[in-house]
mmCIF file of C-alpha atoms in Angstrom:
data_model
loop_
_atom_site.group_PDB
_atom_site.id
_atom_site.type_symbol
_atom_site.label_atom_id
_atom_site.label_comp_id
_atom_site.label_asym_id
_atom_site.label_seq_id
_atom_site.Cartn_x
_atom_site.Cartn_y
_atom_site.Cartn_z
ATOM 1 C CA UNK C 1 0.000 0.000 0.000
ATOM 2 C CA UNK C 2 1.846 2.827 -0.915
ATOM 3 C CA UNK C 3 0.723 6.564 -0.179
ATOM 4 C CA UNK C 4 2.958 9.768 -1.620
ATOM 5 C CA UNK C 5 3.565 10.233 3.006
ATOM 6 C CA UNK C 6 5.360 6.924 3.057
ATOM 7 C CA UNK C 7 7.240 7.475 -0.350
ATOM 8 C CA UNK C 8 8.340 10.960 1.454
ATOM 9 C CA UNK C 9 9.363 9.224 4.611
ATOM 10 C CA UNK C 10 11.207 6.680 2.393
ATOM 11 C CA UNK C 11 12.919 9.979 0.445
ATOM 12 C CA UNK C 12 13.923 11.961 3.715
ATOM 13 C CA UNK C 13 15.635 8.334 5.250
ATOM 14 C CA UNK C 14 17.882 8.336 2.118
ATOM 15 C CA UNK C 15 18.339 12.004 2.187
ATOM 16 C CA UNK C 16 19.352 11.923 5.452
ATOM 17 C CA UNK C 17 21.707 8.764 4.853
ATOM 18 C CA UNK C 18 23.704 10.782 1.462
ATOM 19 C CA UNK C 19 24.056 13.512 3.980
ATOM 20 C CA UNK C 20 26.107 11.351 6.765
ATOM 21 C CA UNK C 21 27.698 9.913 3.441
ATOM 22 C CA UNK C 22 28.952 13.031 2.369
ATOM 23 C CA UNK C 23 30.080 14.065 5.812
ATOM 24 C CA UNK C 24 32.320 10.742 5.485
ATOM 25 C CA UNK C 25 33.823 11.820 2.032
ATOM 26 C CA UNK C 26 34.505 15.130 3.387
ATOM 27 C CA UNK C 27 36.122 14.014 6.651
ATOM 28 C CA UNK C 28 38.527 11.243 4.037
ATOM 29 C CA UNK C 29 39.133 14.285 1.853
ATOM 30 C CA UNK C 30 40.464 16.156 4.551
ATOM 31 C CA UNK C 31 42.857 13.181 5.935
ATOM 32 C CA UNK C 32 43.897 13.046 2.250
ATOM 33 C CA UNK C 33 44.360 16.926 2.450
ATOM 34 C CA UNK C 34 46.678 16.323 5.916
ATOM 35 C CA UNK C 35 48.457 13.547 4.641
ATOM 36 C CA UNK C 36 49.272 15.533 1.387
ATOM 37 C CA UNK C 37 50.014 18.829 2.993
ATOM 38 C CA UNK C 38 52.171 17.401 6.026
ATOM 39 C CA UNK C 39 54.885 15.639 3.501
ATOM 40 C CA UNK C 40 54.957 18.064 0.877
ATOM 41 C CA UNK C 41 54.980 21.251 2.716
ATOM 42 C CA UNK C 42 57.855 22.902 0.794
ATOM 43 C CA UNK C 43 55.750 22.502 -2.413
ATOM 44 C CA UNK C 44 52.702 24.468 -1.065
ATOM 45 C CA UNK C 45 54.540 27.127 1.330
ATOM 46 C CA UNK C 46 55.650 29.108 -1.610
ATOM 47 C CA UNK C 47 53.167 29.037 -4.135
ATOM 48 C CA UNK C 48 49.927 27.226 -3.373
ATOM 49 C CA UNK C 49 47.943 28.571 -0.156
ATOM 50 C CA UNK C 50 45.533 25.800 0.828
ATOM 51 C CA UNK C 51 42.951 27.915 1.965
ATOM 52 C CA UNK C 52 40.002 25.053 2.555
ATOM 53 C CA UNK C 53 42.419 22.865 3.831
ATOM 54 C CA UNK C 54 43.915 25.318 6.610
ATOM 55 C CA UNK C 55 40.525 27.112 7.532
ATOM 56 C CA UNK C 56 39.871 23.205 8.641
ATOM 57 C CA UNK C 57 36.657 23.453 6.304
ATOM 58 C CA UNK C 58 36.943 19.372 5.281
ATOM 59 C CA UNK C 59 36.035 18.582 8.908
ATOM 60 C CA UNK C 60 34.068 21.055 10.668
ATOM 61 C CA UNK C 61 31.601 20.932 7.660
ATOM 62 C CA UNK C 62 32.033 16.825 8.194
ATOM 63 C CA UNK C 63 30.377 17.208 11.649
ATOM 64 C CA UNK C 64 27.721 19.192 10.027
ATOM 65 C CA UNK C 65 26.994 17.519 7.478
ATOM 66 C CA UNK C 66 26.871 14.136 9.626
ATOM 67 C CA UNK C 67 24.606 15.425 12.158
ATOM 68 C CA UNK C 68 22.119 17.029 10.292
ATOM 69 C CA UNK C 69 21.900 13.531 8.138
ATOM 70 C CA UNK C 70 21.465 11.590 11.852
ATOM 71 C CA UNK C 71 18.498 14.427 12.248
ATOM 72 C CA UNK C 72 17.424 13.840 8.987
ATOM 73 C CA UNK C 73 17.190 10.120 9.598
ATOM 74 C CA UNK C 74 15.720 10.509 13.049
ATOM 75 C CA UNK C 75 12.832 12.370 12.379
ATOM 76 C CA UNK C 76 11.669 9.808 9.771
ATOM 77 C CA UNK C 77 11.746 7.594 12.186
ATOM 78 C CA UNK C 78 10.930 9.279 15.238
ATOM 79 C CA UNK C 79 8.073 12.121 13.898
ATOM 80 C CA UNK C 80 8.137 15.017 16.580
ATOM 81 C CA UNK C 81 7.113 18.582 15.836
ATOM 82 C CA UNK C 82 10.201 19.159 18.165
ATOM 83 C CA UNK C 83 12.559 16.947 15.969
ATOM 84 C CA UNK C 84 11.771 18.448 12.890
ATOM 85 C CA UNK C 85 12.028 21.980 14.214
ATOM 86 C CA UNK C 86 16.068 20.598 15.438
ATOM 87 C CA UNK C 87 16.219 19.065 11.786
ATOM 88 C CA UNK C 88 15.310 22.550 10.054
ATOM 89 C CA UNK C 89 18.115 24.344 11.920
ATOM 90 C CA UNK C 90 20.330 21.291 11.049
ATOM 91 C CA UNK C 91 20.262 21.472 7.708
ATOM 92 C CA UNK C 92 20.199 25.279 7.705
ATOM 93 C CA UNK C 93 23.432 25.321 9.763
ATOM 94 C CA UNK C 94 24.406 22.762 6.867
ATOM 95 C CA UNK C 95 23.235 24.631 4.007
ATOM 96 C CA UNK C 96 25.427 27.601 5.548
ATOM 97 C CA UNK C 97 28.280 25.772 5.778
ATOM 98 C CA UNK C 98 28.171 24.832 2.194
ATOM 99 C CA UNK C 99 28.050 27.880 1.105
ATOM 100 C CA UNK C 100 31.103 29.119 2.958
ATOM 101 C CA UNK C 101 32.498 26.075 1.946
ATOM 102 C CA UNK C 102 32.004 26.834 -1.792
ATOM 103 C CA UNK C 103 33.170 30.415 -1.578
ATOM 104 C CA UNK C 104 36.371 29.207 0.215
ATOM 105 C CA UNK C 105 37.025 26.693 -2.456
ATOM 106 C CA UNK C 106 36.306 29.120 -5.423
ATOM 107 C CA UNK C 107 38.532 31.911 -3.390
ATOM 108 C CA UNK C 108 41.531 29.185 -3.653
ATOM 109 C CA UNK C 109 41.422 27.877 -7.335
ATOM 110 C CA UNK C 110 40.929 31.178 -8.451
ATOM 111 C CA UNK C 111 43.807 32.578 -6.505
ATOM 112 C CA UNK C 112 46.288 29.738 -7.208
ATOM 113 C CA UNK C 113 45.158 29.763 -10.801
ATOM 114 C CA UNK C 114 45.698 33.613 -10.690
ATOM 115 C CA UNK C 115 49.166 33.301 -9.479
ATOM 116 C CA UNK C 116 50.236 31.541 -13.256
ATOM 117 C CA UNK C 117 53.074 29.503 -11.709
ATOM 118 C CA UNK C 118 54.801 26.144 -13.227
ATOM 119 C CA UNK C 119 52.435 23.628 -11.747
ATOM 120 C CA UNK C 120 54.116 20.333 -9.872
ATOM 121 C CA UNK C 121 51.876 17.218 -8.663
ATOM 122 C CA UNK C 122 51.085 18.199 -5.360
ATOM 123 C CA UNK C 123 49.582 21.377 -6.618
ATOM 124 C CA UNK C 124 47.458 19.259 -9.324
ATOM 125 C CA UNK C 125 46.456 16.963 -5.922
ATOM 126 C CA UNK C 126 45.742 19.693 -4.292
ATOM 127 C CA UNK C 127 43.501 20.941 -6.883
ATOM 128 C CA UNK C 128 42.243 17.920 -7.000
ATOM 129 C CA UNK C 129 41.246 16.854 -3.740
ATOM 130 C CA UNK C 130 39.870 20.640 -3.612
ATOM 131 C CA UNK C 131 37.531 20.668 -6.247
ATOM 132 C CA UNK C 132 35.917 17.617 -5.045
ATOM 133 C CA UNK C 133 35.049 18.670 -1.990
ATOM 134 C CA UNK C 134 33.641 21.864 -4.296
ATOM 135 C CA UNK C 135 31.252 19.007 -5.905
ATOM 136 C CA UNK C 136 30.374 17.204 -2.980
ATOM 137 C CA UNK C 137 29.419 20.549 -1.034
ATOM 138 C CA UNK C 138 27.454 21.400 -4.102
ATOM 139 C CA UNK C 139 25.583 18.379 -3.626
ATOM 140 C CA UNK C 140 25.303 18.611 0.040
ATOM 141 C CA UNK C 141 23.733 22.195 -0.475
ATOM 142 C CA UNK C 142 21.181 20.883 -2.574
ATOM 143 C CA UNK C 143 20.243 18.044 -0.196
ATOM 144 C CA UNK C 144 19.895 19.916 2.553
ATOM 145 C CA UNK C 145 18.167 22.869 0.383
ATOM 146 C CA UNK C 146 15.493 19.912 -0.136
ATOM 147 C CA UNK C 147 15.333 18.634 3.192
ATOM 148 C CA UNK C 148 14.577 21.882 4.743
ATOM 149 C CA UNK C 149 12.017 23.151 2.212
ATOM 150 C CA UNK C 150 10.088 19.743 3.237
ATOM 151 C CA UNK C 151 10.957 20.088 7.176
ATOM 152 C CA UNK C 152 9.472 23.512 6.754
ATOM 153 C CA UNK C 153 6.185 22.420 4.803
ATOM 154 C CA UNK C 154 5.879 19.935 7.045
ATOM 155 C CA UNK C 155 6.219 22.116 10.417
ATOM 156 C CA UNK C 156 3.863 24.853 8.949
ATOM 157 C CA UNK C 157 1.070 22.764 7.633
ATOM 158 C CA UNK C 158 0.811 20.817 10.870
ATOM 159 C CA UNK C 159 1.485 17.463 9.031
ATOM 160 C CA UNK C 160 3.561 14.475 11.709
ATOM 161 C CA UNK C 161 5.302 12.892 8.929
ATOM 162 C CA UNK C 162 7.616 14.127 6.354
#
């Protein structure tokens, strides 16, 4: 028996589950970041600034993006009009950090493409490892864009389930 409520709740679980996902790339994109950065140091000191990398964006936004996804998840699970209201400001808080996220990341390529220097291999990993955490926030904004439109629908119209 399926009803467009249950197909929701089904949607929000998975949601909430790509979120904690991405959380987990980010935090492994930031250990690749460390590892990188710590052996190589000479290579970026001069010519590359890391800028994501040293503002510690990779695993602050990991938290984020990990928590609201365990909120996401919850309140499937758990409906409360107080668990969706914490969900909202989840995914908010998320949706900000994405979007500092994706200004810091466009602030570095831009800069270290500005800077016309001989490129090495640690700058091209660097790059690298940069610009996917630009796609993955990118993604992460519109999840949690999508969660919170719902959350909100859902909070305003007096609905329990997402």
């Amino acid at each position: 028996m399926s009803t467009p409520h249950i197909v929701l709740k089904e949607e929000a679980r998975m949601l909430g589950a790509t979120q904690v996902m991405i959380g987990l790339i980010h935090c492994a994109l930031g250990q690749l970041w460390t590892y990188l950065y710590v052996n190589h140091y000479d290579f970026f000191s001069s010519v590359y600034l890391p800028l994501v990398f040293l503002s510690g964006y990779p695993f602050w936004s990991c938290i984020i993006f990990i928590i609201s996804g365990i909120f996401t998840i919850e309140v499937e699970k758990h409906p409360s009009r107080s668990l969706l209201m914490y969900t909202v400001w989840m995914n908010l808080s998320s949706f900000i950090a994405t979007i500092i996220g994706i200004f810091l990341i466009l602030f570095e390529i831009i800069y270290f493409l500005a800077k016309q220097v001989k490129e090495q291999w640690p700058h091209q990993s660097g790059i690298l490892l940069t610009t996917q955490l630009w796609i993955f926030s990118i993604l992460e904004m519109f999840l949690t864009s999508k969660v919170t439109k719902w959350g909100k629908k859902v909070f305003y119209t007096g609905n329990k389930h997402l």
